[in-house]
Structures are given as structure tokens and as C-alpha cells.
Short mmCIF file of C-alpha atoms in Angstrom, two decimals:
data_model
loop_
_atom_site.label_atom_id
_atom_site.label_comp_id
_atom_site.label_asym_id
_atom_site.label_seq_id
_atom_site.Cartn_x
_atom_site.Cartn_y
_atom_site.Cartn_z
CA UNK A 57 -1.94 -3.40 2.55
CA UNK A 58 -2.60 -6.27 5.32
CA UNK A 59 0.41 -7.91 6.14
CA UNK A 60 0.41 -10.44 8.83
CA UNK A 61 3.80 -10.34 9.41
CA UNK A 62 6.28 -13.34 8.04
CA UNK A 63 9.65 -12.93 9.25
CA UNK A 64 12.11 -11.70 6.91
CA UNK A 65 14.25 -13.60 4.78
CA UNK A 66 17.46 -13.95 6.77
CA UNK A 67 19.98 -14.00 3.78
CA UNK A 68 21.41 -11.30 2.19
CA UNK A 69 22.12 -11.40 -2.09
CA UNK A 70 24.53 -9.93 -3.59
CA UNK A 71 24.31 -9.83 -7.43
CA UNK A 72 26.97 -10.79 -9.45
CA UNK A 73 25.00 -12.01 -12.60
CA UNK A 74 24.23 -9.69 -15.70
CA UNK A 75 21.50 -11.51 -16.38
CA UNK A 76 19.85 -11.45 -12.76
CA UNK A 77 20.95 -7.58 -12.82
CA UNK A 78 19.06 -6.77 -15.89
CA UNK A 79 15.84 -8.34 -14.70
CA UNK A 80 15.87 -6.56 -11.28
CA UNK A 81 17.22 -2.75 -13.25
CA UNK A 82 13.73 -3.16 -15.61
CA UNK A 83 11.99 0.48 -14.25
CA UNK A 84 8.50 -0.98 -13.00
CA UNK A 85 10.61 -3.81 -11.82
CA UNK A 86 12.62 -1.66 -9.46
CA UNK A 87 9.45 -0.04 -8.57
CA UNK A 88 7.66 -3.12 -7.64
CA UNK A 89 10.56 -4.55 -5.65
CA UNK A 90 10.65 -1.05 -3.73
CA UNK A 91 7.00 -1.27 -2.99
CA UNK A 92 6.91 -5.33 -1.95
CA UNK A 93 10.01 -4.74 0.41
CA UNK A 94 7.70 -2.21 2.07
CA UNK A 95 4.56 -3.85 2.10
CA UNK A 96 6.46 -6.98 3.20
CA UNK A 97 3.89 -9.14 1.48
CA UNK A 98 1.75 -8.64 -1.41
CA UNK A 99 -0.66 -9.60 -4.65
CA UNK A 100 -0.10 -8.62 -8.68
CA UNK A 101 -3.56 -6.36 -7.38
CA UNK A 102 -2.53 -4.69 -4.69
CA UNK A 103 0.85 -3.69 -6.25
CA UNK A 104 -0.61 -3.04 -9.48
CA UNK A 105 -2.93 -0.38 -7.46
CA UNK A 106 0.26 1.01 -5.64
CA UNK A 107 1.88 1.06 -9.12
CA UNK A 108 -1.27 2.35 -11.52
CA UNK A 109 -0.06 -0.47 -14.11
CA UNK A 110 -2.29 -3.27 -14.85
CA UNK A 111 -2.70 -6.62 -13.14
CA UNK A 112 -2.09 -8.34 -16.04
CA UNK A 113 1.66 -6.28 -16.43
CA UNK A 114 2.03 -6.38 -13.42
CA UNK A 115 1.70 -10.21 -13.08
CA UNK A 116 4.73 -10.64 -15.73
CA UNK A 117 6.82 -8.50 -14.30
CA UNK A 118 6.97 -9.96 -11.28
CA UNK A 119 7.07 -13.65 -12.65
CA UNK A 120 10.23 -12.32 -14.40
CA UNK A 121 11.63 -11.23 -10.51
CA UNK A 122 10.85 -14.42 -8.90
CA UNK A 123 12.58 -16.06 -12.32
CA UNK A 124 15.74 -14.84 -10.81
CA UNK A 125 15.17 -15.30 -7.32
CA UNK A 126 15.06 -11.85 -6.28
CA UNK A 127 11.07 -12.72 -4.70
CA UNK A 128 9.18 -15.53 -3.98
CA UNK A 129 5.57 -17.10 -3.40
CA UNK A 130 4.62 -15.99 0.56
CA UNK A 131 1.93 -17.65 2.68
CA UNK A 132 -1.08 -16.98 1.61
CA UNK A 133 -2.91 -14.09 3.38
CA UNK A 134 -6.85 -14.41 2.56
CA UNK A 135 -9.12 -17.54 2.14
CA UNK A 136 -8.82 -16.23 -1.31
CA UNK A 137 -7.31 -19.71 -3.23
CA UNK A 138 -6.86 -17.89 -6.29
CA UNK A 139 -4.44 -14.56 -4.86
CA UNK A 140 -0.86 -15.40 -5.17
CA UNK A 141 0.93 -13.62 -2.67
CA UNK A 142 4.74 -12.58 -3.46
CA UNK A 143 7.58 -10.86 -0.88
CA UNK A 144 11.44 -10.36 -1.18
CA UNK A 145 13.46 -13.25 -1.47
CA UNK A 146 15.76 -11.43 1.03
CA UNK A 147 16.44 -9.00 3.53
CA UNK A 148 19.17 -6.99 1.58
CA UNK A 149 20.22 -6.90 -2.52
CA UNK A 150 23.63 -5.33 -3.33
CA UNK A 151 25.68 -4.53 -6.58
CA UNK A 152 28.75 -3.77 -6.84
CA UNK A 153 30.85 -2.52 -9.99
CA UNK A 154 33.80 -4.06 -9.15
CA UNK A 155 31.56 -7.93 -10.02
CA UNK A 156 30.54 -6.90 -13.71
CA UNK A 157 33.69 -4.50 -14.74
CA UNK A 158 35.08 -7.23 -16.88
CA UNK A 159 32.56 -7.30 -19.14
CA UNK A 160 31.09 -4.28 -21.25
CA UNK A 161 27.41 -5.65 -21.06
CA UNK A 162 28.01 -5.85 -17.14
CA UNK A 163 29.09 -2.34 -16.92
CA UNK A 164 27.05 -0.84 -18.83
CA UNK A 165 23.83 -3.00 -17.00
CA UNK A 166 25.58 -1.90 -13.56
CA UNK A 167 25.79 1.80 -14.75
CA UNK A 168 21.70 2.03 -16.15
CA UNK A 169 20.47 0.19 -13.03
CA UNK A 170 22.17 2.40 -10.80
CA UNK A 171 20.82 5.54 -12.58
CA UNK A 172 17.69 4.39 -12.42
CA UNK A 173 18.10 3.66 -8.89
CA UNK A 174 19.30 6.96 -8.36
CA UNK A 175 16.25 8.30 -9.95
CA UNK A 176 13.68 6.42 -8.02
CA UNK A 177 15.34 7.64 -5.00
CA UNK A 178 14.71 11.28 -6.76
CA UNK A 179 11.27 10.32 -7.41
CA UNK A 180 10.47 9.49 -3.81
CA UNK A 181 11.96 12.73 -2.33
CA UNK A 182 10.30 14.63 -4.78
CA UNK A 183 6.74 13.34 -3.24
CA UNK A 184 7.96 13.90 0.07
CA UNK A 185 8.12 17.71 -1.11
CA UNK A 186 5.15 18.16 -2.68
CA UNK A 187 3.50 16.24 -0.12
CA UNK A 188 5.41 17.37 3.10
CA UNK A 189 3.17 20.06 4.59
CA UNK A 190 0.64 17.25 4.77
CA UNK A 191 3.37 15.61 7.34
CA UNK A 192 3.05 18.02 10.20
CA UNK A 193 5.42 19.75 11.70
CA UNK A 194 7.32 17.04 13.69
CA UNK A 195 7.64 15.35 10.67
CA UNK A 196 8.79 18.39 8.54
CA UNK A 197 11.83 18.78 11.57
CA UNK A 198 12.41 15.33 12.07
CA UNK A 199 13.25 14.87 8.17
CA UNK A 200 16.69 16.14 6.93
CA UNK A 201 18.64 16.47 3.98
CA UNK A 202 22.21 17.19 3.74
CA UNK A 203 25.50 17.02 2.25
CA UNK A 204 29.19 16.53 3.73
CA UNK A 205 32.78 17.00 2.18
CA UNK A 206 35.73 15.31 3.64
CA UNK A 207 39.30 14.81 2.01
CA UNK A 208 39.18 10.82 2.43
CA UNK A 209 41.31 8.14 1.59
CA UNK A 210 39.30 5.23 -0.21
CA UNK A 211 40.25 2.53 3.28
CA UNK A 212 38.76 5.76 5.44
CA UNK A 213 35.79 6.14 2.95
CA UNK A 214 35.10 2.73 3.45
CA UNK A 215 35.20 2.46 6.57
CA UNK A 216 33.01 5.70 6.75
CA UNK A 217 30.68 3.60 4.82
CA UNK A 218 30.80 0.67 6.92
CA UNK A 219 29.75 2.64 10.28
CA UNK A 220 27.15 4.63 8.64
CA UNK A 221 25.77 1.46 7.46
CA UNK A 222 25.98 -0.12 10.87
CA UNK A 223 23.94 2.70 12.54
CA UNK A 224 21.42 2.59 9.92
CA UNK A 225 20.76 -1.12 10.92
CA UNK A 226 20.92 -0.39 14.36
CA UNK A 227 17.85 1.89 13.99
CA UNK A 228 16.23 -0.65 11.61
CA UNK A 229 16.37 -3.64 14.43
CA UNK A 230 15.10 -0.68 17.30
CA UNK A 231 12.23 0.26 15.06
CA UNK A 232 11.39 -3.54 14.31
CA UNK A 233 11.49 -4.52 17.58
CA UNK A 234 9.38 -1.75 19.47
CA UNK A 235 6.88 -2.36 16.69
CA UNK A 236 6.94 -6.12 17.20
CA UNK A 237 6.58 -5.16 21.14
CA UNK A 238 3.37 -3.05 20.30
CA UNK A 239 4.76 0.15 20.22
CA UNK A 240 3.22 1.72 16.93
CA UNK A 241 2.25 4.64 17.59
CA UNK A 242 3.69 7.65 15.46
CA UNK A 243 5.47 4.99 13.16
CA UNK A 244 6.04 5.66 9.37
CA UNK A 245 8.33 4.09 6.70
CA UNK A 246 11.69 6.21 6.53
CA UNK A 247 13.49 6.06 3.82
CA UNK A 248 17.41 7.23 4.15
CA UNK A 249 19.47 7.20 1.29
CA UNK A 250 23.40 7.40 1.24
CA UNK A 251 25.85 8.24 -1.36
CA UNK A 252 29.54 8.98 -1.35
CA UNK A 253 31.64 8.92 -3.75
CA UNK A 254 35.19 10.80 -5.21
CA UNK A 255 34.60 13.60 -7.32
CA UNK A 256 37.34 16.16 -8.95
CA UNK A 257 37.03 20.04 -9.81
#
């Protein structure tokens, strides 16, 4: 997709609202959050193509996104009056259990959205697989994935968390900034995900 490039939203959301959590867990909602967050800007066509839903579905779904804030109308990148482009209404969206465990609806919302999370994440590795000896080698080395156990303490997990989360960003701004300097060469979207959690046996 052309994408000429807006700056980012600076703010970072963090829901707290069932109602705003149930719009954003939808499945094809997720997906087409996902895919505008990558393309940085985008039409109900061209995600509907990166998608394979209809225009027309597509269209409501994300009406029902910007509804809650979670994207929003972008500058218009054609001549084309009658494309509405969309992008992320912010840098960053987070969750957290601890904001919805009070209520039964917001757990069980915070627990389906999560899972489905969880299983777009699955989704995209999956491709990655089946597609990876199309990468090259470099590629096929460079990508990793891995599991750790440590006997934590939840201030030390979080804290884990925290620095793992601050060298992820520090990689984010280097990549953003050598592109933004010209230096594209070589570059593809990444996608890293992280989860830690307690478990007993």
C-alpha cells in the first residue's frame, strides 16, 4: 500500500471500557487494526484486499473502530475525493485485567479478546512457516523463537517486563529513524511477540 508517511499519533490508549474492548476484540476487527497499524494509512479497499472480506464489511467494521476512537479519518492520499482514508488513532493500545476484573462482562470480554489476540499472533507465525523458505537464508537465521524459565517474583517479573519492553522500543525508534534517513534497504516488518506469565505443575 502507498503510504506517504503521517507521523504517528503521539498518545498512547489504554482501554479501560467494556464497551470500547468489545468493539476492538470483534475477529476481523483485530485483524484490520493489525493490518492499518502496519500499513500506517489505508482505504475500506485496500484493507478489504489485505483481508479477502468485502468492501462493503469491511466499511462497517471499521466505522464501528473509529466509533470508539481506536482509528480515525487520515489525510487523504489520492486526488480520489471519494476514498476515505483511515489509520490508528494511536501509537500503542493496552489492556489490562486488573481495569475490567470487577465486573463479569469485563472479564470475560478481557479473557476472549486476549485469546483471540493470542491466536492472531498464532496465525501470523504460522505464515511465517509455511512461507519462510521464501525468506532466504538471512532471514531464516535472523528470525528466532524461544522460550525462558526463571523462578520470579511478580516486582522482578515486572520489571523483567518493563526492560524487555524498553529494548523493543529502542529498536522500533532505530528502525524508524534510519528509514526516515533513507536507509531502506533490506527492511521488513518484524513482528516480536512477548508473553510471561506464572504457571504451576
Amino acid at each position: 500500500m502507498d503510504d506517504k508517511r503521517q507521523p504517528p499519533p503521539p498518545e498512547n490508549r489504554r482501554i479501560t471500557d467494556v464497551g470500547t474492548l468489545k468493539a476492538f476484540g470483534h475477529p476481523l476487527r483485530l485483524k484490520l487494526y493489525g493490518t492499518l497499524r502496519v500499513a500506517g494509512v489505508a482505504t475500506a479497499s485496500q484493507l478489504a484486499a489485505q483481508v479477502d472480506e468485502a468492501v462493503s464489511l469491511v466499511s462497517y467494521h471499521l466505522r464501528k473502530l473509529a466509533e470508539h476512537g481506536l482509528i480515525e479519518e487520515a489525510e487523504a492520499q489520492s486526488g480520489d475525493a471519494r476514498e476515505r482514508w483511515w489509520r490508528a488513532a494511536q501509537e500503542t493500545l493496552s489492556f489490562r485485567h486488573e481495569d475490567f476484573k470487577d465486573s463479569p462482562e469485563g472479564v470475560a470480554a478481557h479473557a476472549a479478546t486476549v485469546r483471540r489476540l493470542i491466536a492472531h499472533h498464532n496465525e501470523q507465525y504460522e505464515t511465517y512457516l509455511d512461507q519462510q523458505a521464501a525468506w532466504g537464508e538471512q532471514w531464516r537465521k535472523a528470525a528466532d523463537q524461544s522460550d525462558f524459565l526463571a523462578r520470579l517474583n511478580p516486582a522482578e517479573l515486572t520489571r523483567l517486563n518493563a526492560e524487555i519492553h524498553a529494548l523493543i522500543k529502542t529498536y522500533e525508534e532505530r528502525g524508524k529513524a534510519a528509514e526516515a534517513a533513507g536507509d531502506t534497504e533490506g527492511r521488513e516488518n518484524v513482528a516480536v511477540h512477548l508473553a510471561s506469565f506464572p504457571f504451576r505443575i
